[in-house]
Tab-separated table of C-alpha atoms in Angstrom:
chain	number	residue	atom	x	y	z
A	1	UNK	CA	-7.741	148.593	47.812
A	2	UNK	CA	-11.436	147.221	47.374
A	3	UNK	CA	-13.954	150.120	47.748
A	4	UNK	CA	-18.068	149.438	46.801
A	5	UNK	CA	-20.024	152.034	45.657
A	6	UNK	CA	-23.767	150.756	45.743
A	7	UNK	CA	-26.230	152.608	48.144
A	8	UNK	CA	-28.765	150.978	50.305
A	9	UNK	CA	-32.484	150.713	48.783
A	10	UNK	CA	-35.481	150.979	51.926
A	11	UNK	CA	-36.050	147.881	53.655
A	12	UNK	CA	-39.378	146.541	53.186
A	13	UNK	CA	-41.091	144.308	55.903
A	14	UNK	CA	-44.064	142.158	54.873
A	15	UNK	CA	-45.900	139.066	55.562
A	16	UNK	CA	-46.342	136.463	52.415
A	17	UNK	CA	-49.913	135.476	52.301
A	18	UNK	CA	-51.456	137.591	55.348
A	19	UNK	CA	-53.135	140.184	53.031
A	20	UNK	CA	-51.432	143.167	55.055
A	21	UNK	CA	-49.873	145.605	53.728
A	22	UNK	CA	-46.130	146.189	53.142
A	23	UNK	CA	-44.246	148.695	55.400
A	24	UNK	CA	-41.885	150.693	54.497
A	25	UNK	CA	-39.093	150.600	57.966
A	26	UNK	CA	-38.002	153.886	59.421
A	27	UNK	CA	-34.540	154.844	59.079
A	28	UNK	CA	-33.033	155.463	62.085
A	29	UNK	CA	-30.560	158.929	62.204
A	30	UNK	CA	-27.017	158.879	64.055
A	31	UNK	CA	-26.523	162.431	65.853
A	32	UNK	CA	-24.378	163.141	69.348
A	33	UNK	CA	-26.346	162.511	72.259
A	34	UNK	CA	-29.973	164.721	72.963
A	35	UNK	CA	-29.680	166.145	69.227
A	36	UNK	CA	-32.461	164.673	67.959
A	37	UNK	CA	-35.391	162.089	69.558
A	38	UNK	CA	-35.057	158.560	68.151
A	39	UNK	CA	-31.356	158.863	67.308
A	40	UNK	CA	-28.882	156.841	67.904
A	41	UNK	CA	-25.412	158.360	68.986
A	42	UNK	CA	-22.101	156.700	69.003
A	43	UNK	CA	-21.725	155.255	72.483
A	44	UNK	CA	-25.343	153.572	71.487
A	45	UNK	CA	-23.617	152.135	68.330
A	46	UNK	CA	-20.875	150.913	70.115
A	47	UNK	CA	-22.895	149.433	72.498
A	48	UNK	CA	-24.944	147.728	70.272
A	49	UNK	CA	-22.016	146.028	67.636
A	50	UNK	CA	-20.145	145.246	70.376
A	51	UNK	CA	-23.517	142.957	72.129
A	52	UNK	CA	-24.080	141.815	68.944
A	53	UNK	CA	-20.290	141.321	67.350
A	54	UNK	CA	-22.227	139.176	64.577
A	55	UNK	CA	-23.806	141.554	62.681
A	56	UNK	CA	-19.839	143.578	61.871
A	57	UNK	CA	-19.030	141.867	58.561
A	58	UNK	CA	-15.612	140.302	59.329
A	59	UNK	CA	-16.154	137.672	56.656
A	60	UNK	CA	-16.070	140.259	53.900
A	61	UNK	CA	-13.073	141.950	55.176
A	62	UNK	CA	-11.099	139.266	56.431
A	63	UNK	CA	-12.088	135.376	57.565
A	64	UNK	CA	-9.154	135.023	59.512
A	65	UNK	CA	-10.711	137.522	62.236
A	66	UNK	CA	-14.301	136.437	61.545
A	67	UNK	CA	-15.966	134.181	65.030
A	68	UNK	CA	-15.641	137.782	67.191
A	69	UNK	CA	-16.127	137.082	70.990
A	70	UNK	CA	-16.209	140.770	72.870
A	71	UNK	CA	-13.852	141.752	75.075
A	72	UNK	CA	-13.844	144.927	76.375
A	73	UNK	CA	-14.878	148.220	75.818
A	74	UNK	CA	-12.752	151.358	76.395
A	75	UNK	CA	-9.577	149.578	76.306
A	76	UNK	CA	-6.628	151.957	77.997
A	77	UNK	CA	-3.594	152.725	75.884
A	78	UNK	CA	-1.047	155.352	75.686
A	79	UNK	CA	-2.650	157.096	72.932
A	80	UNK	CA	-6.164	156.934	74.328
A	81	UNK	CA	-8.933	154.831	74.970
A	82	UNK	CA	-10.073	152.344	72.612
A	83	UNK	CA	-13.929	152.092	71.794
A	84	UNK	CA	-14.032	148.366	71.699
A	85	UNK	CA	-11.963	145.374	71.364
A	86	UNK	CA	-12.885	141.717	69.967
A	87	UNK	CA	-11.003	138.910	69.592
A	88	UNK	CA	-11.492	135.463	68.115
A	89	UNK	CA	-10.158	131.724	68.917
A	90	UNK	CA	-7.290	132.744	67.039
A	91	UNK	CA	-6.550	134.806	69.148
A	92	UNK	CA	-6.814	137.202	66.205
A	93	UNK	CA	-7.069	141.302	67.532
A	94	UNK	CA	-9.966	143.335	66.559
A	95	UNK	CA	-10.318	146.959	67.704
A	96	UNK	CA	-13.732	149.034	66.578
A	97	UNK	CA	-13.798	152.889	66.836
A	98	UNK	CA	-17.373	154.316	66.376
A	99	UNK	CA	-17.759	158.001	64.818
A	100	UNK	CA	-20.453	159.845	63.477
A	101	UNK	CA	-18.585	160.258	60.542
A	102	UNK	CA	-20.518	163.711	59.121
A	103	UNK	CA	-18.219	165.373	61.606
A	104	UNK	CA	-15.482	167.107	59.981
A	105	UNK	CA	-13.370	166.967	62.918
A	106	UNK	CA	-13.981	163.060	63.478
A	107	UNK	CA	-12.703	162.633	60.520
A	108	UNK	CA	-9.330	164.098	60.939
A	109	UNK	CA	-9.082	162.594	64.448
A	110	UNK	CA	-10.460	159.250	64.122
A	111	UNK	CA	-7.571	158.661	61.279
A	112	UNK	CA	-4.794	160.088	63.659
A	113	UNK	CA	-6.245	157.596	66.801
A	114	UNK	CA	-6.169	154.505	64.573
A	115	UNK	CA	-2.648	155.172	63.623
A	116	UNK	CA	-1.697	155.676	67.292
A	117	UNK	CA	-3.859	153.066	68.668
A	118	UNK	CA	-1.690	150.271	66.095
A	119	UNK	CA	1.387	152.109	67.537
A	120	UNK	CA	0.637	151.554	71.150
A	121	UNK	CA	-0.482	147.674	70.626
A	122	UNK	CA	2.082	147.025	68.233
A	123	UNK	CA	4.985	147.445	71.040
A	124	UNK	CA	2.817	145.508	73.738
A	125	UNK	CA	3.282	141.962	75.222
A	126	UNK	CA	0.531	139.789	75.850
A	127	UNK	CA	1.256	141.040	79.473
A	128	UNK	CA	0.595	144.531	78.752
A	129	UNK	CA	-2.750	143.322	76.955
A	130	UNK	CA	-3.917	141.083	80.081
A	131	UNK	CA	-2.906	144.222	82.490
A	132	UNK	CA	-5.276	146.591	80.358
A	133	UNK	CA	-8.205	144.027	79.597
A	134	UNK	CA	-8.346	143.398	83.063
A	135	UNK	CA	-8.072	146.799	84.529
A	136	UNK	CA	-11.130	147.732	81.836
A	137	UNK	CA	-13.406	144.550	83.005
A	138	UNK	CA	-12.255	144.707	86.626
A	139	UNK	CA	-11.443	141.081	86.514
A	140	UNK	CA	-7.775	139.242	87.623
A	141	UNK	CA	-6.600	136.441	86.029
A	142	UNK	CA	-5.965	135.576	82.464
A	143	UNK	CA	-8.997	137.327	81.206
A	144	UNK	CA	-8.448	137.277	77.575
A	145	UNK	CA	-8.116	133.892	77.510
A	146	UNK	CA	-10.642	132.770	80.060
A	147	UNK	CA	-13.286	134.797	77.758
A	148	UNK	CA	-12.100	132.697	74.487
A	149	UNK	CA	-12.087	129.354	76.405
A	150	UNK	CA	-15.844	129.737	77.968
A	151	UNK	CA	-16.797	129.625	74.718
A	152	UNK	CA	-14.671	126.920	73.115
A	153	UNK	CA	-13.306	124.879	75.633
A	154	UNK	CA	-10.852	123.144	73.179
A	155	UNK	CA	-8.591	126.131	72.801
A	156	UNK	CA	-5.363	125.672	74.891
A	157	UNK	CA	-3.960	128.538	76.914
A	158	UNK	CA	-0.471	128.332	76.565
A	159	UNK	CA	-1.502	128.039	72.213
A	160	UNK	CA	-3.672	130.953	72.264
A	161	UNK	CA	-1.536	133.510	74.360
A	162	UNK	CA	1.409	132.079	72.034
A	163	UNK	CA	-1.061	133.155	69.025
A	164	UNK	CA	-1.857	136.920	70.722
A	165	UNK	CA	2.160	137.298	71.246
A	166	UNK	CA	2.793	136.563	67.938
A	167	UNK	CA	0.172	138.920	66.577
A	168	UNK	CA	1.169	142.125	68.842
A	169	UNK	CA	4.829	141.369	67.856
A	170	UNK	CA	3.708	141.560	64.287
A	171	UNK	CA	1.631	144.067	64.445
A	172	UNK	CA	-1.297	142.195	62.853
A	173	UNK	CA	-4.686	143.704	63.826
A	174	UNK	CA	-7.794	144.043	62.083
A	175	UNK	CA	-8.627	147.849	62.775
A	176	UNK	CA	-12.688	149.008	62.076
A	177	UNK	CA	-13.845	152.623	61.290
A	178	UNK	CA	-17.726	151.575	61.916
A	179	UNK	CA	-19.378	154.865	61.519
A	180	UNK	CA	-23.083	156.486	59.717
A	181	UNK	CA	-22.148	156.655	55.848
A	182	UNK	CA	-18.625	157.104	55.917
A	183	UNK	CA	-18.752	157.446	51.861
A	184	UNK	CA	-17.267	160.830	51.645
A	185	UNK	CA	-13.467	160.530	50.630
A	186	UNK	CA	-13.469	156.615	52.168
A	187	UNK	CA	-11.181	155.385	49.439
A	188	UNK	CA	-8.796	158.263	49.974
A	189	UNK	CA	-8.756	158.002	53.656
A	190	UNK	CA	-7.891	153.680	53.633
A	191	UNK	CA	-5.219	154.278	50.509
A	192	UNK	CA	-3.674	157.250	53.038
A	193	UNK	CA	-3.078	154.799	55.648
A	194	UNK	CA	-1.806	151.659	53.620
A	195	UNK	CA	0.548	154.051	52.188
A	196	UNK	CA	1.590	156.035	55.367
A	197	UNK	CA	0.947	153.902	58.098
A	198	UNK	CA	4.474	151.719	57.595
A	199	UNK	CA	2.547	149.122	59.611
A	200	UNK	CA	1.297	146.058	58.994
A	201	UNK	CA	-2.900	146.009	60.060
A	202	UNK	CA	-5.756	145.488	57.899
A	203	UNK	CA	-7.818	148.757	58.072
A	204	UNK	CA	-12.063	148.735	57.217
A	205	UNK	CA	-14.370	151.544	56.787
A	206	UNK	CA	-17.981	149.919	57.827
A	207	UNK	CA	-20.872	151.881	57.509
A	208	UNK	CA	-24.261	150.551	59.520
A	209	UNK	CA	-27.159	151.404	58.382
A	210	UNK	CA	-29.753	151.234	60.991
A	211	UNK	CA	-33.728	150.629	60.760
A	212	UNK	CA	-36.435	150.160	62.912
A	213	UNK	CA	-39.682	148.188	63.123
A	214	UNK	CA	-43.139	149.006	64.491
A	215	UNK	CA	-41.689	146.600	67.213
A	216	UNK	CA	-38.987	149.302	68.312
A	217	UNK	CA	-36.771	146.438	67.142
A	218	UNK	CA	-33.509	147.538	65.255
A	219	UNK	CA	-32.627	146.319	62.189
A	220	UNK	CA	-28.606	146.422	61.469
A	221	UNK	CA	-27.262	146.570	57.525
A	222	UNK	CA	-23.404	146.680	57.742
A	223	UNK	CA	-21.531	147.040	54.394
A	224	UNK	CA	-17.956	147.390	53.694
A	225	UNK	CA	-17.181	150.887	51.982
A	226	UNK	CA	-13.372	150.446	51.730
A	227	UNK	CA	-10.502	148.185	53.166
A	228	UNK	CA	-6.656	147.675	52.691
A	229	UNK	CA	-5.491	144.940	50.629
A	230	UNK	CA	-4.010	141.743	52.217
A	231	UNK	CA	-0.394	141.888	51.120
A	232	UNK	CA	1.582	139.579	52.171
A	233	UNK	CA	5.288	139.184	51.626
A	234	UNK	CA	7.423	135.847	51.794
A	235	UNK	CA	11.193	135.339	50.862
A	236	UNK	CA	11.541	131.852	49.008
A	237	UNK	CA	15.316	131.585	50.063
A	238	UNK	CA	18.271	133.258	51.045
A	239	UNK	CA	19.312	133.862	47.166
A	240	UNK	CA	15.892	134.676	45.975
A	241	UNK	CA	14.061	137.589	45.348
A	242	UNK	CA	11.026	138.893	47.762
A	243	UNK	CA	7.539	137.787	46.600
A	244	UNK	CA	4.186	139.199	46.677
A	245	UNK	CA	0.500	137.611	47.400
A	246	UNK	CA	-0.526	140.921	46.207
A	247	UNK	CA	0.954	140.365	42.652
A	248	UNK	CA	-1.262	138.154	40.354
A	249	UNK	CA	0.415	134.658	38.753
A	250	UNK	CA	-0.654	134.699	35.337
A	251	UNK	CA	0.336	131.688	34.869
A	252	UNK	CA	-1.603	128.564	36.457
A	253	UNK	CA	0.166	126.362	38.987
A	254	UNK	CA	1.659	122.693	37.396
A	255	UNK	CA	0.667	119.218	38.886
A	256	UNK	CA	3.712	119.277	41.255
A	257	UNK	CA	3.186	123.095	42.420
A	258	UNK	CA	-0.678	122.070	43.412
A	259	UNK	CA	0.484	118.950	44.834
A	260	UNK	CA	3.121	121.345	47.146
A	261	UNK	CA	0.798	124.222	48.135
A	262	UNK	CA	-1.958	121.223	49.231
A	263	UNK	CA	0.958	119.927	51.209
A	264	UNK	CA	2.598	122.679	52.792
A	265	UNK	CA	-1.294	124.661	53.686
A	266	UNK	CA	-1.790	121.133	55.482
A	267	UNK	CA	1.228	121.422	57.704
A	268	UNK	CA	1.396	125.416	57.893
A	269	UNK	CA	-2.388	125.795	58.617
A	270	UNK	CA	-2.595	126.792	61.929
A	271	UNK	CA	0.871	125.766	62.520
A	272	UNK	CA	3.045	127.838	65.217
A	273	UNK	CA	6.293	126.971	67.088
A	274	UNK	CA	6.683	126.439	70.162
A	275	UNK	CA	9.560	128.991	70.277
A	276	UNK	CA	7.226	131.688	70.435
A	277	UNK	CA	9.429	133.923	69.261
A	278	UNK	CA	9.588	132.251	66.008
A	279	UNK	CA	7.057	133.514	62.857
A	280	UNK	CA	5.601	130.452	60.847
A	281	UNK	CA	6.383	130.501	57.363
A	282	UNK	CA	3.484	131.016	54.829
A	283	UNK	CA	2.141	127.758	52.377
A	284	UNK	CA	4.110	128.066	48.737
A	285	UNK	CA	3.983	125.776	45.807
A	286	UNK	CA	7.572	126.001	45.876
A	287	UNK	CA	9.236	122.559	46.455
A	288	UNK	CA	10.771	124.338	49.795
A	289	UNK	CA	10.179	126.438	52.399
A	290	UNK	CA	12.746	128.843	54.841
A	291	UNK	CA	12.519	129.843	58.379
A	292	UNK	CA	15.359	132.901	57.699
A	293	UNK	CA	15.148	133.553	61.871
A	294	UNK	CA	17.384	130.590	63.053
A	295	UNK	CA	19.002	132.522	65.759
A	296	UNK	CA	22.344	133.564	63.947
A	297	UNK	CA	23.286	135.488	61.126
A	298	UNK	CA	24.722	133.285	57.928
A	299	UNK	CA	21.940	130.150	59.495
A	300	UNK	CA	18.528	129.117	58.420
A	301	UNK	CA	16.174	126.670	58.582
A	302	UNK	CA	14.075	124.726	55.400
A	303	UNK	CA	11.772	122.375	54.899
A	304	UNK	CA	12.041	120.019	51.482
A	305	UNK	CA	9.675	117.884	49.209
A	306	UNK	CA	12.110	115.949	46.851
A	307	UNK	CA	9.944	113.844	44.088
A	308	UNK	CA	13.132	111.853	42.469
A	309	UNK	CA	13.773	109.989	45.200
A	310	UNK	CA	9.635	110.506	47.150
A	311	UNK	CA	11.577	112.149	50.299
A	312	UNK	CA	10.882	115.050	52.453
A	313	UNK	CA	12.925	116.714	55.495
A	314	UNK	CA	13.915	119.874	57.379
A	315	UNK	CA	17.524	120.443	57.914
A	316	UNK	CA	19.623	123.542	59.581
A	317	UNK	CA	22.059	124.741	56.672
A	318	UNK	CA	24.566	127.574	56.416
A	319	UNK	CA	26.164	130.210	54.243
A	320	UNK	CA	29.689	128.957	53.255
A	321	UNK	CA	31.163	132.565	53.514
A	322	UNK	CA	30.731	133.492	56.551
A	323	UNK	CA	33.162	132.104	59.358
A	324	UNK	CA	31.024	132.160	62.370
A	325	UNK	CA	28.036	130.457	60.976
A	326	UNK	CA	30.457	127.693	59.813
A	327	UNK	CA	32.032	127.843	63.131
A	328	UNK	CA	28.882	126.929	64.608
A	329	UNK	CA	27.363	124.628	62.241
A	330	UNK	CA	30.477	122.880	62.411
A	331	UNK	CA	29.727	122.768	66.567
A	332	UNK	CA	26.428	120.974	66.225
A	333	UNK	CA	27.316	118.505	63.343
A	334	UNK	CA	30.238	117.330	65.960
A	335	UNK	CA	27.715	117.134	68.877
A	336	UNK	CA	25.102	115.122	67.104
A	337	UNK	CA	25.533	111.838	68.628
A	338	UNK	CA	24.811	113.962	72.372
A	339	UNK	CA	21.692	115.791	70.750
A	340	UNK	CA	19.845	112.772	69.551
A	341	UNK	CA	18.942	112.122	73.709
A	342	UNK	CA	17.270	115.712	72.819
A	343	UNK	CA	16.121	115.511	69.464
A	344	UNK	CA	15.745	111.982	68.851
A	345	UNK	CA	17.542	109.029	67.321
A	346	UNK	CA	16.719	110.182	63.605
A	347	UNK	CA	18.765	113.380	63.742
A	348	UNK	CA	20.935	113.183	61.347
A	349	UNK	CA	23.392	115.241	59.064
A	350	UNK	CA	24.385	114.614	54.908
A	351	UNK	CA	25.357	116.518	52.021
A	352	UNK	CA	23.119	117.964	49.419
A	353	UNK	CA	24.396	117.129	45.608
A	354	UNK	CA	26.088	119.887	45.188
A	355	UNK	CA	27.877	119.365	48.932
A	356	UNK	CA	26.111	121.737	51.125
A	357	UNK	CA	25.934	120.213	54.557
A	358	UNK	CA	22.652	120.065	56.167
A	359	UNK	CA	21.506	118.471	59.795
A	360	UNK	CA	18.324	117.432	60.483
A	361	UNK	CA	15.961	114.914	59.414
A	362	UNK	CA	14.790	113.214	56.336
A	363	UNK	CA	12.028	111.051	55.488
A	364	UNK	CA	10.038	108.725	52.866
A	365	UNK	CA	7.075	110.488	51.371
A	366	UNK	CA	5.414	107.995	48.511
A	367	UNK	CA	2.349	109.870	48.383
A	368	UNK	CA	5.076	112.518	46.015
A	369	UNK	CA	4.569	109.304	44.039
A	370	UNK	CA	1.080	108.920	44.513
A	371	UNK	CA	1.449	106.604	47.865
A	372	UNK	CA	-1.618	107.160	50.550
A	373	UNK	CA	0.983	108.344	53.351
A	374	UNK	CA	-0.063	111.884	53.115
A	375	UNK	CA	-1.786	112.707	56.510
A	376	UNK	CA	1.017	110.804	58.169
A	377	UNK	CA	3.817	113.033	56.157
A	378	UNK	CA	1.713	115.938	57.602
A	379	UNK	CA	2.284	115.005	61.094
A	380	UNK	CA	5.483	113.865	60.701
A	381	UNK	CA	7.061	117.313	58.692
A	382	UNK	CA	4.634	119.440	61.463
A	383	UNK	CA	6.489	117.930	64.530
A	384	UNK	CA	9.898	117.410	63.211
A	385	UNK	CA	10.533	121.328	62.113
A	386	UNK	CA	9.000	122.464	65.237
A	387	UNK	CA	11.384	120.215	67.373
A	388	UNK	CA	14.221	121.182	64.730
A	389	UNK	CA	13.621	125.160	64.648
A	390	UNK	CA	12.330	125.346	68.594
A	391	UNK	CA	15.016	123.512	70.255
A	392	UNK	CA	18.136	124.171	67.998
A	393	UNK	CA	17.616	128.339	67.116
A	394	UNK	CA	17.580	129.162	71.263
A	395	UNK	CA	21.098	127.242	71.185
A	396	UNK	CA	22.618	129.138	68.360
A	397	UNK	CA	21.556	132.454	69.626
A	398	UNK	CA	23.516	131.341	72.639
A	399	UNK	CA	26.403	130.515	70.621
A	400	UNK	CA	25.967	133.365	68.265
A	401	UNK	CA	26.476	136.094	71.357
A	402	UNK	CA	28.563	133.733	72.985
A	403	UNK	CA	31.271	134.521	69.798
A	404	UNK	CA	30.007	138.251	69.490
């Protein structure tokens, strides 16, 4: 958990050289609607962050979220309405509750909401996103997406609602307490929910501090007061152990493990399949990578840099004790001669050195021996394990229930 502690000095406005005097801005007070003249109450604050999305400081939380394009307000789920949704190019999630946090009783509630609110979205389809979005903007269509593509016409529909599947199935969702000096017990509250939650969002207590000019123009200071750590967990293999981002390396990476991350962050950066259905793996400096999901149990998928002989490839392998993954290896390896009309003429299938059969495809790679082929070996591993893992898991699923 990262929590900050410093407290906002007055903001001074003044004019370099004019000879005026420096002025001291008012602060302006959040209280519930009518309490008190000049105040600004939470459907106001909502109102505001969610016209001006650029002044909520994504960056500092998390830059994958960060380039917020509003959606909706009052978003309709099961557990309630939501006080604002954003989303970016992404087609990363961001949902915003506003409190006035010196309520006692927002306190307790606002917690309970966000826990529902992650709930609700995290057993939604993008369908069940579209219905809602629309219903709140009165708009048909493919809202969500039209809203992202007006302003960057380069994003591809069938890409971003891919992107927004993959997120609600994951349950990945930047979730925003933005309240009036939520310092009180902040800490406490984000390490309850990390702990608690069992899901998988990012959680961030905002606090906006508010001033105004002589102007009647508004001034807006966000600052983080607590988030949840990014954790993110990969398995290196199907013999290895479970590994942590969230657990320092003391020890700095080698030539070769640089040389891998840099490769596989250029192939896995913004990389998804086209089986939507599919998660990405994360970058490593491992040597390989593992798609575990290939459709059947005792299958997976993995992707190889091999510097002895400057060759890289992705390949379907299997577990040699377990029958009906052999079964149906054994099913493909006979059929390859038919698939290459699917997959192309370089699907192929060998032996590993110790024996292991493999299918797939292989290729040179001299830049492991410092050739200039690297953008090309990008491209190349990029569409040859999305053809591999996209076309080949929905058939073994098939076969896998088939023999069930």
């Amino acid at each position: 958990m990262a929590t900050r502690h410093d407290a906002y000095g007055p903001v001074i406005a003044m004019r370099p050289g004019a000879g005026e005097p420096a002025v001291t801005l008012e602060r302006v007070k959040f209280a519930a609607r009518g309490d008190t003249e000049g105040s600004i109450d939470e459907e106001t604050l909502r109102d505001l962050l969610f016209e001006h999305p650029q002044a909520l400081p994504i960056a500092q939380i998390d830059t994958s979220y960060d380039g917020l394009l509003p959606v909706c307000r009052e978003l309709s789920t099961p557990a309630g309405f939501v006080d604002a949704l954003y989303v970016n190019r992404l087609g990363n999630l961001t949902l915003a509750e506003f409190k006035l946090w010196r309520n006692p009783q927002a306190r307790r509630e606002v917690i309970g909401q966000i826990l529902d609110y992650a709930k609700d979205l995290a057993s939604w389809d993008y369908e069940d996103l579209q219905r809602e979005v629309s219903r709140a903007l009165k708009r048909p269509g493919n809202v969500l997406w039209e809203l992202v593509a007006n302003a960057d016409s380069t994003v591809g529909e069938a890409a971003f609602v891919d992107n927004v599947t993959r997120h609600l199935r994951r349950g990945e969702f930047l979730m925003l307490i933005v309240g009036d000096g939520i310092r009180e017990g902040a800490a406490n509250i984000v390490e309850f929910v990390q702990r608690h939650s069992g899901l998988q969002f990012n959680l961030a207590l905002v606090e906006a501090a508010i001033w105004r000019d002589g102007a009647d123009r508004l001034i807006v200071q966000p600052r983080v007061l607590a988030r949840t750590e990014i954790v993110r967990r990969h398995v290196a293999g199907p013999t290895s152990v479970a590994a942590s981002q969230g657990e320092a390396d003391d020890d700095p990476l080698s030539t070769q493990e640089e040389e891998n991350l840099r490769f596989w962050s250029a192939v896995l950066g913004g990389f998804s399949f086209s089986d939507a259905t599919v998660e990405a793996p994360k970058p490593r400096h491992d040597s390989r990578i593992d798609v575990l999901d290939a459709g059947a149990k005792g299958l997976w998928f993995s992707a190889y840099l091999q510097r002895r002989d400057a060759e890289m490839g992705c390949y379907l392998a299997r577990y040699n004790n377990t029958p009906p993954a052999q079964r149906m290896f054994d099913e493909i390896e006979g059929s390859i001669g038919e698939m290459r009309c699917e997959f192309g003429d370089d699907l192929t299938s060998w032996r590993n050195p110790k024996g292991n059969p493999r299918i797939g495809f292989r290729h040179g790679a001299r830049f492991l021996k410092g050739g200039d082929d690297f953008d090309s070996a990008v491209e190349w591993m990029r569409e040859r394990l999305d053809r591999l893992v996209s076309t080949l898991r929905p058939r073994l699923r098939k076969m896998s229930q088939d023999l069930s």
